Coordinates of C-alpha atoms and ligand atoms in Angstrom, one line a residue:
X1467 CA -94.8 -76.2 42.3
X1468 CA -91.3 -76.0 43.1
X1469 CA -87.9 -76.5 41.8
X1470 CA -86.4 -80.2 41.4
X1471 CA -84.1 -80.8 44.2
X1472 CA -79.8 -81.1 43.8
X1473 CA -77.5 -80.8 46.7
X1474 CA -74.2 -79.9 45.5
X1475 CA -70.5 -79.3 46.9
X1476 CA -67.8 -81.3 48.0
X1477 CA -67.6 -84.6 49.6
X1478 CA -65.3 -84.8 52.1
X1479 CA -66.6 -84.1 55.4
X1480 CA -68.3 -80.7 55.9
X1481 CA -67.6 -77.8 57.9
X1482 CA -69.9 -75.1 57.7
X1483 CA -68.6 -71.9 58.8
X1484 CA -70.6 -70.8 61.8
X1485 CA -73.9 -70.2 60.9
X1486 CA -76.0 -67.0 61.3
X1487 CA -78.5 -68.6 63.6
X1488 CA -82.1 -67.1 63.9
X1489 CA -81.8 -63.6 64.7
X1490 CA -84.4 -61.6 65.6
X1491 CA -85.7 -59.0 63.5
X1492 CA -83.5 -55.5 63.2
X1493 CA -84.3 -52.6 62.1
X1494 CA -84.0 -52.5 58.9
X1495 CA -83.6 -49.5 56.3
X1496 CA -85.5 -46.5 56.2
X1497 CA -88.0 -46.1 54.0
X1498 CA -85.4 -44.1 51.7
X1499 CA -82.5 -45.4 51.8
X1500 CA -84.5 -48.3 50.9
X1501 CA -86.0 -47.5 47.3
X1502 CA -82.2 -45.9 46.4
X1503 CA -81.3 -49.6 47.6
X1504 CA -83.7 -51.2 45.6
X1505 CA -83.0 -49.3 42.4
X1506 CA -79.3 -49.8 42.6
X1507 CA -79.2 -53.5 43.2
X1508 CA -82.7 -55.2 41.8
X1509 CA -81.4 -56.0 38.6
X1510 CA -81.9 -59.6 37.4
X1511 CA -79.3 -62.6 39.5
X1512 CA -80.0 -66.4 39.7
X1513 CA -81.3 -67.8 42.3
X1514 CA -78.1 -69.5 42.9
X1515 CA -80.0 -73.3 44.1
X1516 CA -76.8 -74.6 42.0
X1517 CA -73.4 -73.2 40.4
X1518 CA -72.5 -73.2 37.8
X1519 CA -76.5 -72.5 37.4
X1520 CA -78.3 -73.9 34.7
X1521 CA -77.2 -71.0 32.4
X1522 CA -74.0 -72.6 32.2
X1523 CA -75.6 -76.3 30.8
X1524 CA -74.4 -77.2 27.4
X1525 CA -74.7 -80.2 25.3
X1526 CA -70.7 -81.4 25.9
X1527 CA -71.7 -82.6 29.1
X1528 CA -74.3 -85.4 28.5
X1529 CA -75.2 -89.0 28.9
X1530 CA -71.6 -90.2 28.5
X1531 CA -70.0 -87.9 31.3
X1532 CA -73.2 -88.8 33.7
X1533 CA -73.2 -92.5 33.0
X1534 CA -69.6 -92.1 33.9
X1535 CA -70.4 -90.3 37.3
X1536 CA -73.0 -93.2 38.2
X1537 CA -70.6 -95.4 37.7
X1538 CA -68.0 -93.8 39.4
X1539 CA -69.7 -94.3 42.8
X1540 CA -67.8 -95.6 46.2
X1541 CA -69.6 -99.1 47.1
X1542 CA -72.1 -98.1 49.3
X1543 CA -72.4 -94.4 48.5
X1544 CA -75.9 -92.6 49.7
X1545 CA -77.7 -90.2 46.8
X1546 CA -81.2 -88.6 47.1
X1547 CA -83.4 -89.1 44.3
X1548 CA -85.9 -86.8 42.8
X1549 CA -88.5 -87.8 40.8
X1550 CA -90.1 -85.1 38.2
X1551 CA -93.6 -85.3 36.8
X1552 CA -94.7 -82.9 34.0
X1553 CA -98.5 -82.5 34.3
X1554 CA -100.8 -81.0 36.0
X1555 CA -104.7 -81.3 36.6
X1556 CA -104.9 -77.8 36.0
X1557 CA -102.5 -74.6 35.1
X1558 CA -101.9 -71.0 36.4
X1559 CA -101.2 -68.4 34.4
X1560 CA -98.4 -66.9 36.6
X1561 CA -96.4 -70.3 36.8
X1562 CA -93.3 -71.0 34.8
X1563 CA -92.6 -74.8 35.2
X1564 CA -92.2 -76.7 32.2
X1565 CA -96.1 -78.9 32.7
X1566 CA -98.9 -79.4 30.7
X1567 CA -102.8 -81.0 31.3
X1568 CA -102.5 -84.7 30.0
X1569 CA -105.9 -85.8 30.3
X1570 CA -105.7 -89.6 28.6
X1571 CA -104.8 -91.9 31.2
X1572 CA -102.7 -94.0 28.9
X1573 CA -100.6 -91.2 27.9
X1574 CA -100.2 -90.7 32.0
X1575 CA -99.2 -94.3 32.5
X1576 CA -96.9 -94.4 29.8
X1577 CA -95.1 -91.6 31.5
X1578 CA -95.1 -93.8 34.6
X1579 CA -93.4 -97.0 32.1
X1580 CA -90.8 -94.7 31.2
X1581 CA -89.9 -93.7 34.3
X1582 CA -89.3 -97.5 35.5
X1583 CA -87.4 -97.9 32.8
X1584 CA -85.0 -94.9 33.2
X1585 CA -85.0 -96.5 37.2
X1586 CA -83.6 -99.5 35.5
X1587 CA -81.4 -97.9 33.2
X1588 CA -79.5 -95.9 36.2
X1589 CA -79.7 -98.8 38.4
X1590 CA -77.5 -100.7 35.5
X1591 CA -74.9 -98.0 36.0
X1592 CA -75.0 -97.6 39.9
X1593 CA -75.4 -101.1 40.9
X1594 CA -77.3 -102.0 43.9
X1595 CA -76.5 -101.0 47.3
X1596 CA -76.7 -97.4 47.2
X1597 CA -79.3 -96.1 50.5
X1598 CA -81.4 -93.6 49.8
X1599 CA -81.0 -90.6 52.1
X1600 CA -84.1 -88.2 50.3
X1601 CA -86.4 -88.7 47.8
X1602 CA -88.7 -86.3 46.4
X1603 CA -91.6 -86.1 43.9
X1604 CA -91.9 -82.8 42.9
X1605 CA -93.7 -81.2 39.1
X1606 CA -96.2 -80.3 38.0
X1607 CA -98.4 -82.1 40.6
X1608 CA -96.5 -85.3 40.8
X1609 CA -100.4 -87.0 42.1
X1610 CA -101.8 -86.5 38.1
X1611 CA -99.8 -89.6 38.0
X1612 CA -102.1 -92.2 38.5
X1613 CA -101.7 -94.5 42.0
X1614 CA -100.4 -97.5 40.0
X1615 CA -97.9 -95.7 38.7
X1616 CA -96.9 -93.6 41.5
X1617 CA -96.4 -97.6 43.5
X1618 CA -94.8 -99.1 40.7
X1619 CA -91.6 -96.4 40.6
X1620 CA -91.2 -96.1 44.0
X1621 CA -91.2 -100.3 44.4
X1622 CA -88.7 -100.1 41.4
X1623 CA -86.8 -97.4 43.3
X1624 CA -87.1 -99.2 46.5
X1625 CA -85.8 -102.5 45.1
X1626 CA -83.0 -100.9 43.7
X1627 CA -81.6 -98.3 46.4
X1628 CA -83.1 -98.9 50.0
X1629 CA -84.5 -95.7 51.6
X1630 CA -82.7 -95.3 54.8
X1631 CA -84.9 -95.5 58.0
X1632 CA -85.0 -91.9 58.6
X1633 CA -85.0 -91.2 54.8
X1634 CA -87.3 -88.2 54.2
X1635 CA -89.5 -88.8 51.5
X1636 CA -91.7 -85.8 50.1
X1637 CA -94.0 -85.0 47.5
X1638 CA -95.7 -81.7 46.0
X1639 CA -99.5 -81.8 45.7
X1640 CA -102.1 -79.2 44.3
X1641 CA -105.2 -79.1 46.9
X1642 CA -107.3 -78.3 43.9
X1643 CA -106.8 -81.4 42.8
X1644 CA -106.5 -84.5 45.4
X1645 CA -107.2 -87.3 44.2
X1646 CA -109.7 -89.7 46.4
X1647 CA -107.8 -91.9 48.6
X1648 CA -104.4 -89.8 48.5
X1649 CA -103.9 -89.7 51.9
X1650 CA -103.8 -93.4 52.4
X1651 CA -101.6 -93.9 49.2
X1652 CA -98.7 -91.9 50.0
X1653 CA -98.7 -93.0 53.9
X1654 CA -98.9 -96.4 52.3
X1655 CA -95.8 -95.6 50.0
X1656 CA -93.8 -94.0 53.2
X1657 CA -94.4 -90.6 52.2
X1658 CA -93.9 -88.4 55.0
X1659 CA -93.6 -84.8 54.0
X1660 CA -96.0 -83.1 52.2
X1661 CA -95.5 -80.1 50.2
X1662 CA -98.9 -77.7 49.5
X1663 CA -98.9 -74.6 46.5
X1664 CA -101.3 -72.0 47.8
X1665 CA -99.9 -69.3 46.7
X1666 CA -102.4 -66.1 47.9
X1667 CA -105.7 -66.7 49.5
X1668 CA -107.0 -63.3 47.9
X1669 CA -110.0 -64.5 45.5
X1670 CA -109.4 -61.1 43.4
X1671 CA -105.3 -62.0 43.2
X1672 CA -106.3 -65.5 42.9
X1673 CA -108.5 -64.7 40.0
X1674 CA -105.2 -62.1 38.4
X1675 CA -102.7 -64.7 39.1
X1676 CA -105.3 -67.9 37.2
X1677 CA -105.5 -69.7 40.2
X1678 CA -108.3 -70.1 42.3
X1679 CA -107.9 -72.3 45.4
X1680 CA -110.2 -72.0 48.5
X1681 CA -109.0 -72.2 51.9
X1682 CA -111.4 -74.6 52.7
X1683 CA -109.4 -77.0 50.1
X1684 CA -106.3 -76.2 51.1
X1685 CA -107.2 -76.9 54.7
X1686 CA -109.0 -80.3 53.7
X1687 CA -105.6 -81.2 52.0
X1688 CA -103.7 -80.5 55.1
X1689 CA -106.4 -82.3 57.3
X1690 CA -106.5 -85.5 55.2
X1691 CA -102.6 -85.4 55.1
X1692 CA -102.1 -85.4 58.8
X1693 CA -105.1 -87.8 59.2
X1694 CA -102.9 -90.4 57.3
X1695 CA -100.2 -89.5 59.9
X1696 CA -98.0 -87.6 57.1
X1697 CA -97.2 -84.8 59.4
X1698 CA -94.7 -82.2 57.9
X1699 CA -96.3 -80.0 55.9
X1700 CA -94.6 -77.1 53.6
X1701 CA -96.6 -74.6 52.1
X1702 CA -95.4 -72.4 49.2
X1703 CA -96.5 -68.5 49.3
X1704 CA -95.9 -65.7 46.6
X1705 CA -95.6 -62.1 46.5
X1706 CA -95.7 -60.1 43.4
X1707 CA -98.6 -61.4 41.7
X1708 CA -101.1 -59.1 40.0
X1709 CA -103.3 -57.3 42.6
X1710 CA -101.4 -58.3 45.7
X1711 CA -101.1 -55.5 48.0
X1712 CA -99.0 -55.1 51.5
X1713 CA -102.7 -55.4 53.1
X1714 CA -103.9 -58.8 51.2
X1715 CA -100.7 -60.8 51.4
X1716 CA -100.6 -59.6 55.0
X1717 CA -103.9 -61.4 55.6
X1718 CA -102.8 -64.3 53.5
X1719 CA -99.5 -65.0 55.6
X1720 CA -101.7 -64.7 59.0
X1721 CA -104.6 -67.1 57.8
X1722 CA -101.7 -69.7 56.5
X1723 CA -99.3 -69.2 59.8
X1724 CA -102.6 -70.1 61.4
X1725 CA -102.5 -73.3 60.0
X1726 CA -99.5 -73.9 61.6
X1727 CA -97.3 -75.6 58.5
X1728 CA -93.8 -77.0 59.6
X1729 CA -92.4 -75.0 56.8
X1730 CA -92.7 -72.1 54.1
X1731 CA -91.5 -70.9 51.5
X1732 CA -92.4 -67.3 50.1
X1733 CA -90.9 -66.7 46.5
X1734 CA -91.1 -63.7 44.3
X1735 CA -93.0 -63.9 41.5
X1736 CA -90.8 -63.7 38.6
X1737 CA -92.6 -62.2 35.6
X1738 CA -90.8 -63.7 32.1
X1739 CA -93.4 -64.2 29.3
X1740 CA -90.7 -63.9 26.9
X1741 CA -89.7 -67.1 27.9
X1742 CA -93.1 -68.5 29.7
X1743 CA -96.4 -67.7 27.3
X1744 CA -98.7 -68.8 29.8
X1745 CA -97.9 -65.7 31.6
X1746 CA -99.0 -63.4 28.9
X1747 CA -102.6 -63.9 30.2
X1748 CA -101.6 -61.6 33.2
X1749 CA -102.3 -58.0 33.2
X1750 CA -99.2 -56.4 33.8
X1751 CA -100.9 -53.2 34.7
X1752 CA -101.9 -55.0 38.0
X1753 CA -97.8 -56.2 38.8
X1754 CA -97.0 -54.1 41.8
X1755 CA -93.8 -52.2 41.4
X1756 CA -90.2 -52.8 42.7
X1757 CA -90.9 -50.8 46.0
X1758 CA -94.4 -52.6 46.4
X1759 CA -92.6 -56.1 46.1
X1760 CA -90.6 -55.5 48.8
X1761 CA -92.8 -54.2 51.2
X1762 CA -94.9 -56.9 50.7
X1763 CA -92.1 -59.5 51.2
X1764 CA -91.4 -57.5 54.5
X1765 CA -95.3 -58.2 55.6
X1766 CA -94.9 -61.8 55.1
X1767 CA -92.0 -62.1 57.1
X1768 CA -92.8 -59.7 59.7
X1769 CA -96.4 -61.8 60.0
X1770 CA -94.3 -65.1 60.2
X1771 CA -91.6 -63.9 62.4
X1772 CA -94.6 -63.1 65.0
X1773 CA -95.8 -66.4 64.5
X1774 CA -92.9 -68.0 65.8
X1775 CA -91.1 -69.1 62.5
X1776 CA -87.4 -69.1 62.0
X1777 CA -86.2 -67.3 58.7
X1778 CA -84.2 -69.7 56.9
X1779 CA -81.9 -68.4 54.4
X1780 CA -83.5 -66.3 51.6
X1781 CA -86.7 -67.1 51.5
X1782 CA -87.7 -69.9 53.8
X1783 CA -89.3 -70.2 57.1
X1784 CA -89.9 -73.1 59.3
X1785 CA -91.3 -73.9 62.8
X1786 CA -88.4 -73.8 65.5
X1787 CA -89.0 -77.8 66.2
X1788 CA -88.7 -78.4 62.3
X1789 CA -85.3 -80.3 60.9
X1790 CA -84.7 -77.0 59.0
X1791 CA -84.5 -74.9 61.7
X1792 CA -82.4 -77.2 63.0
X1793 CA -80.1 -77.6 60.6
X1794 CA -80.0 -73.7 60.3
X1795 CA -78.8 -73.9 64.1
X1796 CA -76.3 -76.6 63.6
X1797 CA -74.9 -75.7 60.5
X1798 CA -76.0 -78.9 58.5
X1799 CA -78.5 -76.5 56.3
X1800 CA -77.9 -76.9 52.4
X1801 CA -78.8 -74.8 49.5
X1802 CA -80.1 -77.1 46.3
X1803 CA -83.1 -76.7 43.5
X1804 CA -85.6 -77.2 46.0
X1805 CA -84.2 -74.3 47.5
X1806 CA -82.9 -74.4 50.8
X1807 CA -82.9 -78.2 52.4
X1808 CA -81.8 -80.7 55.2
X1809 CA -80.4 -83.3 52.2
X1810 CA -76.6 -83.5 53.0
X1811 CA -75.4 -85.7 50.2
X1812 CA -73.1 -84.6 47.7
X1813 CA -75.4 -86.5 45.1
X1814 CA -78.8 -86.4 44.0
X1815 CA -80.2 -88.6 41.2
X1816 CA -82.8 -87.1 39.3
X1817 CA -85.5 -89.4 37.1
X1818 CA -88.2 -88.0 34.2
X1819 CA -88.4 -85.2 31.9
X1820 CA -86.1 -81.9 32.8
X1821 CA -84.9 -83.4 35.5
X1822 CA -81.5 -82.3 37.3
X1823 CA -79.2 -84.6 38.8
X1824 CA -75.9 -83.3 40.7
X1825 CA -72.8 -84.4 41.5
X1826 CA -69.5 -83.2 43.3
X1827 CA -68.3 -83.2 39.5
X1828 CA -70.8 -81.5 37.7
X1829 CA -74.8 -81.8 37.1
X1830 CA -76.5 -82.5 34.0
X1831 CA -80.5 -82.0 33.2
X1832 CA -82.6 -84.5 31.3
X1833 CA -84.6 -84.0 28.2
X1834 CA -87.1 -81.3 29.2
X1835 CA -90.5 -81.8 27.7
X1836 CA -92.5 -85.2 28.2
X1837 CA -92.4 -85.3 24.4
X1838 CA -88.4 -84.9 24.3
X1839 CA -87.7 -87.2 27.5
X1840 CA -90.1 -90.2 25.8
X1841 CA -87.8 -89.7 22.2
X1842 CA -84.8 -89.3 24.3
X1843 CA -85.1 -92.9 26.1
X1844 CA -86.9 -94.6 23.3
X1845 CA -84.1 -92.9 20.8
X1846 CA -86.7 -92.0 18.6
X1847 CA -84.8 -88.4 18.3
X1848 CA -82.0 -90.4 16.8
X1849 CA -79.2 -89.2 19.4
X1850 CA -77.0 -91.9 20.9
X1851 CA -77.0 -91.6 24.3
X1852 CA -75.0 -93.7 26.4
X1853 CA -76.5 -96.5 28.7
X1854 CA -79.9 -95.3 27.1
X1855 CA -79.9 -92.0 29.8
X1856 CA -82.4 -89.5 28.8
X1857 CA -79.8 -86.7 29.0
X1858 CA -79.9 -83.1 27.2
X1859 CA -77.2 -81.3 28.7
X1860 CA -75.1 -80.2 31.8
X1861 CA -72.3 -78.6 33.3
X1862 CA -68.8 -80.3 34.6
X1863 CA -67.0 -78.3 37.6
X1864 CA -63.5 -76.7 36.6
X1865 CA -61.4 -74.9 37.8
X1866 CA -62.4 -72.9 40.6
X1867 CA -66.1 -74.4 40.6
X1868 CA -65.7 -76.3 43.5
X1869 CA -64.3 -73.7 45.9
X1870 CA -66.9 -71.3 44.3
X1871 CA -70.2 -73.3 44.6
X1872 CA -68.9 -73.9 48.3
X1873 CA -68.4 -69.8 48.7
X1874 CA -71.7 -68.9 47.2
X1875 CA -73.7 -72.1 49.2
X1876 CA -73.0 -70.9 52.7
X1877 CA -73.7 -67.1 51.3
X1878 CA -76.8 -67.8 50.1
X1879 CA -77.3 -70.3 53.4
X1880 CA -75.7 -68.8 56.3
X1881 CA -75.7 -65.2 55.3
X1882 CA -71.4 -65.4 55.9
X1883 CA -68.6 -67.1 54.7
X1884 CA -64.9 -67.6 55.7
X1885 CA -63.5 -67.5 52.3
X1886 CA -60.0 -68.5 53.7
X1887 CA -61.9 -71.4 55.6
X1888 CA -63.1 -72.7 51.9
X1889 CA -59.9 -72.2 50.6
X1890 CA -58.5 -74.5 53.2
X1891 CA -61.3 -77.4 52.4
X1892 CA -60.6 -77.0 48.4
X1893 CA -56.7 -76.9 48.7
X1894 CA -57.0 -73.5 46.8
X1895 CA -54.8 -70.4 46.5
X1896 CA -57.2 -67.6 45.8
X1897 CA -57.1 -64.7 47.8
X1898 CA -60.5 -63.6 46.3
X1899 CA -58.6 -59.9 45.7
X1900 CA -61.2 -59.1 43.1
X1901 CA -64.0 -60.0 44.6
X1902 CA -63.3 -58.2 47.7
X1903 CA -62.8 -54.9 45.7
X1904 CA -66.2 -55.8 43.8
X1905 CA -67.7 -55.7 47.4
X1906 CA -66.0 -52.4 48.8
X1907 CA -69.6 -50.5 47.1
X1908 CA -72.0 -52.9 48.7
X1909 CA -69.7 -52.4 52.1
X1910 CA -70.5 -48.6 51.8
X1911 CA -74.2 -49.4 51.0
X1912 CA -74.7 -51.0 54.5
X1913 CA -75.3 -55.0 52.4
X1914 CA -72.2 -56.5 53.3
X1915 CA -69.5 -56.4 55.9
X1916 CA -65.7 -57.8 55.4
X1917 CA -63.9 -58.8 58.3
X1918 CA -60.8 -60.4 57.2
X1919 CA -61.7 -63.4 55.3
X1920 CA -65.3 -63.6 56.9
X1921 CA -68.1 -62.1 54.5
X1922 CA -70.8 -61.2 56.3
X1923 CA -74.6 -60.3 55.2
X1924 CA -76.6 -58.0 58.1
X1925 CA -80.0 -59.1 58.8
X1926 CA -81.4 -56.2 57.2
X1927 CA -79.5 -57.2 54.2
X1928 CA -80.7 -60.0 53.8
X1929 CA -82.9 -59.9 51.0
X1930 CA -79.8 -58.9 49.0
X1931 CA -77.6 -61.7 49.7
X1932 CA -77.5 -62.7 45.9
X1933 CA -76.0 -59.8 44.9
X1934 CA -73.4 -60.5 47.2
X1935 CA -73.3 -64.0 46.3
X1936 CA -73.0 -63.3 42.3
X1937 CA -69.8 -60.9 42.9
X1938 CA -68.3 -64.9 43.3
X1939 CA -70.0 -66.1 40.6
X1940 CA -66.5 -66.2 37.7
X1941 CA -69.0 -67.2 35.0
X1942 CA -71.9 -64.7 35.3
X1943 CA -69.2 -62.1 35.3
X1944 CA -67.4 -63.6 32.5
X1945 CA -71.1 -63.8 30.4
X1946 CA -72.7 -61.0 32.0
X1947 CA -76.0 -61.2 33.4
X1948 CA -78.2 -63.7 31.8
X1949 CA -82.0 -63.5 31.7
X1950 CA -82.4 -64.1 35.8
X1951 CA -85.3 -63.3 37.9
X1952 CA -85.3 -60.0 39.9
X1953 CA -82.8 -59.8 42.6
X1954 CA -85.5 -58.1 44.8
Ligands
LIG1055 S1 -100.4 -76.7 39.7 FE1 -100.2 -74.6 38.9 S2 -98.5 -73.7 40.0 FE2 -98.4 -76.0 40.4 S3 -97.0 -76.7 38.8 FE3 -99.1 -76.8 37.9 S4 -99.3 -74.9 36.8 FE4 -97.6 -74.6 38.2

């Protein structure tokens, strides 16, 4: 499970500020100073993977404004493309993605028709000659598609907008649920980047969180994987869950760094049954508190520091030889709905129901449920939609957007920014005089330094780098603070 993927920012050539490169682990805060940390600043931010975030989507920007942007594309341009499939073989009670079981096969291929067809219907609007810089499948477990449908999109996709030679192409897969054969398939299909949910290895917080996944499965996944010669492996971890404890995810982050994945990525879990129902079947007498969270987030990354990863933004780690790392090093890293990524183009295409596509203008969202995308590119919901784009809703850049999104990417990337730097790139007057006297507090709390123009976050600060990131965020301030996931 993981977001869907959208790079976003401006497209002339770009300068990172110098990045924060990886830095060894500091001392951090006392145990004290800590929880008075914790209870001043873990209120409820977005995860900033895109800004305007998705709070900000509305209806006025839709198919019209989208089938504009695809049109609007230099000859030649490069995009990513990101595929989104809504079903899974099995849920979990703690996960919040829009997916369902679809156990009829025709229902399942029908999905995979629609999908060609919405390939056809951008590919109208683009023209051909587009490369293809990234492409990634991601869900739900994009495999409950079946293998002729999985071929047929990416031949369609393929036809229409040539992956470039080094193009990475990714998918996310359940290791519950392989299906015979995968291996070879994806290698077949030029898959090269594998991306695993495992969540905790902890049978008694596997059984709390409604997902039970052996290590033996999740090592057969891996093997079978890299037998087909699809090497790069990510492997998704949370903290948080029912029953977890500093102890058991400690022993789950050394039995998965064992494995030796490329990459990782350890999120929160973000408990919002209001707006998820399938997460009213967890106890929430078994949630460990605000304090407990974050210790636990400090034993995973204590336990993958000492294996040898390199903390990547927020919440990522990857293997020193790993492109990520690298593009930490070099600057190149990006910040998008897959979280933090090595995709540098401006645009990202994104086919099937919810997904996000992003341009330097804007991004808009497609219909979200498999229900509501099939009505939405059939028009049996009765809305016009312009060249036939399964589109709900999005968000056009004004204003200050641009120079914002910029600001709060290399925040929430690089741990800094040199806002007079951005203001440079955007052409922009903005001396940022409110912001900085929003930041004076968080300078006294130890979260944030302000030299000059340069906005630094220290390495024991890390884990609060959105708070620093949403004093830049004009809309969340103008709306207040929107149901978000917790800071910490
Ligand atoms: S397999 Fe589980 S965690 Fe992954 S998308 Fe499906 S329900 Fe969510």
């Amino acid at each position: 499970m993981s977001a869907s993927s959208v790079p976003f920012g401006p497209s002339p050539a770009f300068t990172p500020d110098k990045p924060a490169s990886a830095v060894p682990r500091e001392a951090g805060f006392d145990s004290a100073r800590q929880k008075a940390l914790l209870a001043r600043y873990s209120g409820q931010l977005p995860r900033y993977t895109s800004y305007p975030t998705a709070v900000q989507f509305t209806e006025a920007t839709g198919s019209a404004t989208l089938a504009g942007w695809l049109e609007d594309l230099a000859p030649g341009a490069s995009f990513s493309l990101y595929f989104h499939v809504p079903f899974c073989d099995e849920l979990c009670s703690f996960c919040a993605c829009n997916t369902s079981v679809v156990r009829h096969e025709e229902r399942r291929l029908a999905y995979g028709r629609q999908l060609l067809e919405e390939v056809a219907r951008v590919g109208q609007l683009t023209g051909p000659g587009h490369p293809v810089t990234h492409l990634h499948w991601g869900g739900g477990t994009p495999t409950s598609l079946p293998a002729e449908s999985l071929r047929a999109v990416m031949a369609a996709a393929r036809t229409q907008w040539p992956l470039t030679p080094d193009a990475e192409v990714s998918i996310e897969l359940d290791p519950r649920n392989v299906p015979p054969g995968c291996g070879a398939l994806l290698a077949e299909l030029g898959f090269n980047r594998v991306s695993l949910g495992v969540q905790d290895i902890d049978p008694e917080v596997q059984k709390a969180a409604g997902r039970i996944q052996s290590r033996a499965q999740t090592e057969a996944c891996i093997a079978e994987m890299r037998g087909a010669g699809i090497a790069s492996v990510n492997i998704d971890l949370i903290y948080g869950l029912p029953r977890q404890t500093t102890e058991s995810v400690t022993r789950t982050a050394h039995s998965i760094a064992a494995l030796r994945p490329d990459r990782l990525a350890v999120f929160g879990y973000a408990h919002v049954p209001w707006k998820e129902k399938r997460q009213k079947l967890i106890d929430e007498n078994l949630l460990p508190d605000s304090d407990a969270r974050f210790e636990q987030r400090e034993a995973i990354d204590r336990v993958l520091r000492e294996a040898g990863y390199v903390v990547v933004g927020l919440d990522h780690y990857a293997l020193p030889s790993d492109s990520m790392a690298r593009a930490l090093e070099d600057g190149t890293l990006r910040r998008n709905f897959q979280g933090y990524t090595t995709d540098d183009s401006d645009i990202l295409v994104g086919l099937g129901a919810s997904a996000i596509s992003a341009f330097p203008q804007g991004l808009t969202q497609n219909a979200v449920s498999a229900a509501a995308y099939r009505r939405a590119l059939t028009g049996e919901d009765g809305v016009e939609r312009t060249g036939g784009l399964p589109t709900w809703r999005g968000v056009t850049r004004r204003g200050q957007d641009r120079l914002r999104a910029a600001v709060i990417e290399q925040l929430m990337t690089f741990l800094q920014v040199d806002l007079a730097a951005q203001c440079r790139r955007f052409n922009a007057e903005e001396d940022f005089a409110a912001e900085r006297a929003a930041l004076a507090p968080m300078v006294a709390d130890g979260l944030v330094t302000l030299e000059g123009d340069v906005v630094r976050v220290p390495e024991e600060a890390r884990l609060f780098v959105r708070n620093v990131a949403a004093v830049f965020d004009q809309h969340l301030r103008r709306d207040g603070v929107a149901r978000h996931s917790s800071a910490v």
